[in-house]
Every structure is written in structure tokens, then in C-alpha cells.
XYZ file of C-alpha atoms in Angstrom:
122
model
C -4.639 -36.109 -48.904
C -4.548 -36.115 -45.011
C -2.866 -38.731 -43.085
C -4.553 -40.210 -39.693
C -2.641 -39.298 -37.014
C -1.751 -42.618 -35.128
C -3.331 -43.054 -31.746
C -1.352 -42.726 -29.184
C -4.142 -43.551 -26.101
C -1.738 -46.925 -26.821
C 1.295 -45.633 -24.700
C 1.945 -46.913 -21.445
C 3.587 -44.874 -19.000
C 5.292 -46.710 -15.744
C 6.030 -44.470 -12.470
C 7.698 -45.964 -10.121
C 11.316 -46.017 -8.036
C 14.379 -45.382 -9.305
C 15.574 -48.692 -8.328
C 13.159 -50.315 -11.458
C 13.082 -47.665 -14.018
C 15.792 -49.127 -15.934
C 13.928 -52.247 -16.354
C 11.213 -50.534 -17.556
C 13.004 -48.467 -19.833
C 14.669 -51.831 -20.821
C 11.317 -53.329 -21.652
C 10.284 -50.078 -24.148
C 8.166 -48.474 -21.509
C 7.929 -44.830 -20.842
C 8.519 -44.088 -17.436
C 8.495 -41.259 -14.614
C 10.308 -41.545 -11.307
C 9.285 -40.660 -8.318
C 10.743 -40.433 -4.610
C 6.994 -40.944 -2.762
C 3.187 -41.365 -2.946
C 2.706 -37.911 -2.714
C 4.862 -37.562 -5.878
C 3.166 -40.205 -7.570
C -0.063 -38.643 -6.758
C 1.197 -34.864 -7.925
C 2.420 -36.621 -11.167
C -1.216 -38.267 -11.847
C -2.577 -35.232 -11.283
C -0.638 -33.043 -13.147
C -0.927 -35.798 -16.178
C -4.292 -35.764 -15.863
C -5.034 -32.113 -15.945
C -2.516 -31.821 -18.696
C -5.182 -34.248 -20.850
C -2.015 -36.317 -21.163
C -2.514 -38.992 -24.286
C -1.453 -42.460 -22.312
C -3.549 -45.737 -22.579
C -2.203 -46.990 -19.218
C -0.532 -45.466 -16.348
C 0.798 -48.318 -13.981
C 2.035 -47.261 -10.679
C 4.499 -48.543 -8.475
C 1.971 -50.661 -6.118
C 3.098 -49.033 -3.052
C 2.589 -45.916 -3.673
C -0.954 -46.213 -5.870
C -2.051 -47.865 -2.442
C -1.295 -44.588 -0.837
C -2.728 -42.267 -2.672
C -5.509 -39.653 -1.464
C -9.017 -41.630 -1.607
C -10.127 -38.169 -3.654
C -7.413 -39.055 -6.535
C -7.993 -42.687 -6.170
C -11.906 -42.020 -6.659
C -11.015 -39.607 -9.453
C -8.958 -42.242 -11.134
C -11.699 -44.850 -11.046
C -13.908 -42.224 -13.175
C -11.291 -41.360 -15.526
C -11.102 -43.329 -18.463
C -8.757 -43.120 -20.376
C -6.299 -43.217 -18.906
C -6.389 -46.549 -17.296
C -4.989 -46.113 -14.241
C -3.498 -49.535 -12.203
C -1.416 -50.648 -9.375
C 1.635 -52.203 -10.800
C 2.565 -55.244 -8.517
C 5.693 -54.595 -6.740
C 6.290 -58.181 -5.548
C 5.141 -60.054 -2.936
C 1.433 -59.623 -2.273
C 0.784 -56.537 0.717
C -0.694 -58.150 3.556
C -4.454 -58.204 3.408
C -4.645 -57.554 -0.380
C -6.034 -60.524 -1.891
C -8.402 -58.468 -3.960
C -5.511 -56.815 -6.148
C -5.766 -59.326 -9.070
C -10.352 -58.611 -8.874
C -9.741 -54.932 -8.989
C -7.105 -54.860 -11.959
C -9.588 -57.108 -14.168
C -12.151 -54.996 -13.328
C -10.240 -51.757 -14.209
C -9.261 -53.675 -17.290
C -12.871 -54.591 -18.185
C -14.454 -50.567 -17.861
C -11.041 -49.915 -19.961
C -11.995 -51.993 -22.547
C -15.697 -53.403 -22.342
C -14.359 -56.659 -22.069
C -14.023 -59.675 -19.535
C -10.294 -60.352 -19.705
C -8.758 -64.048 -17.824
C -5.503 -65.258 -16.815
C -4.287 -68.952 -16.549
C -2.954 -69.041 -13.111
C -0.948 -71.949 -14.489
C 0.425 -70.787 -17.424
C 0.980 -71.934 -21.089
C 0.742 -75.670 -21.285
């Protein structure tokens, strides 16, 4: 008798400043700090090349922003992983397309339209 192995595409790895990593950790989350972009974008790369087994990488906003538009185009091609900007706070100026370009991420992830309530649970 063989067992399945359990699929681990599930995992969701966080990288992002040292400053939120515990929160993350806090919240069951794997996560991998970094000091910059270019770390950030050396870590993706490495993960991907690696053929990594993560469902979703979110990266600290900032530095997914800055990333190389080679590795960002690379990124959009990739699937899995899911690769998305992970919101850092306050909106950067002149991004009001941020919450568009997650759902659509989200939909080639999963073939599927996904909404949020802007309002919340009522």
C-alpha cells in the first residue's frame, strides 16, 4: 500500500523585512528575510530555479515593485508559484491598479474569478 504524498504547492512563503517577519511567523507563515529588492529578486530566482514546492510567494510590496521587468515578466509566466505583491500599507502613489492585478494573478492561479466586499461582513 502506498500513501499519497500530501501536496505541498499549498505553502505560502512571505519575504519581506525584518521588521514584519515575526508577524508572519506569528500567523503560521513561512518566511524569508531580506535587506533589498535585489535580495528579494535573487531569492525568487534562486526559488524558482530550485523548482521550489510553494503555492504562493507574497513579497514585501516595495520591493516586488522593484524588481527587474525580466523577473517580473518571468513571474507572470510562472505558475505555480503564484507570485504577488504583499501590501505594505498605505497605497504607493499612482498604484490604484494593485488590487486589478492581484485578482488577476489570483484568477490564472486558479481559473477562477475571485471578489472582495470592500465593506466587509455584514
Amino acid at each position: 500500500m502506498t500513501t499519497a504524498k500530501p501536496d505541498v504547492r499549498s505553502r505560502v512563503l512571505i519575504v519581506t523585512i525584518d521588521e514584519l517577519a515575526v508577524g508572519y511567523r506569528l500567523a503560521g507563515a513561512d518566511v524569508l528575510v531580506v535587506a533589498d529588492a535585489g535580495a528579494a529578486g535573487a531569492k525568487l530566482i534562486e526559488l524558482l530555479n530550485a523548482g521550489e514546492e510553494v503555492g504562493v510567494i507574497a513579497v514585501h510590496e516595495p520591493y516586488f515593485t522593484a524588481l527587474d521587468p525580466p523577473l517580473l515578466r518571468r513571474l507572470e509566466r510562472t505558475l505555480p508559484p503564484l507570485v504577488v505583491a504583499l501590501p505594505a500599507g498605505e497605497l504607493l502613489q499612482g498604484d490604484s491598479g494593485r488590487r486589478e492585478r492581484l485578482l488577476q494573478r489570483l484568477w490564472q492561479a486558479v481559473g477562477y474569478e475571485i471578489t472582495f466586499d470592500s465593506e466587509g461582513p455584514k
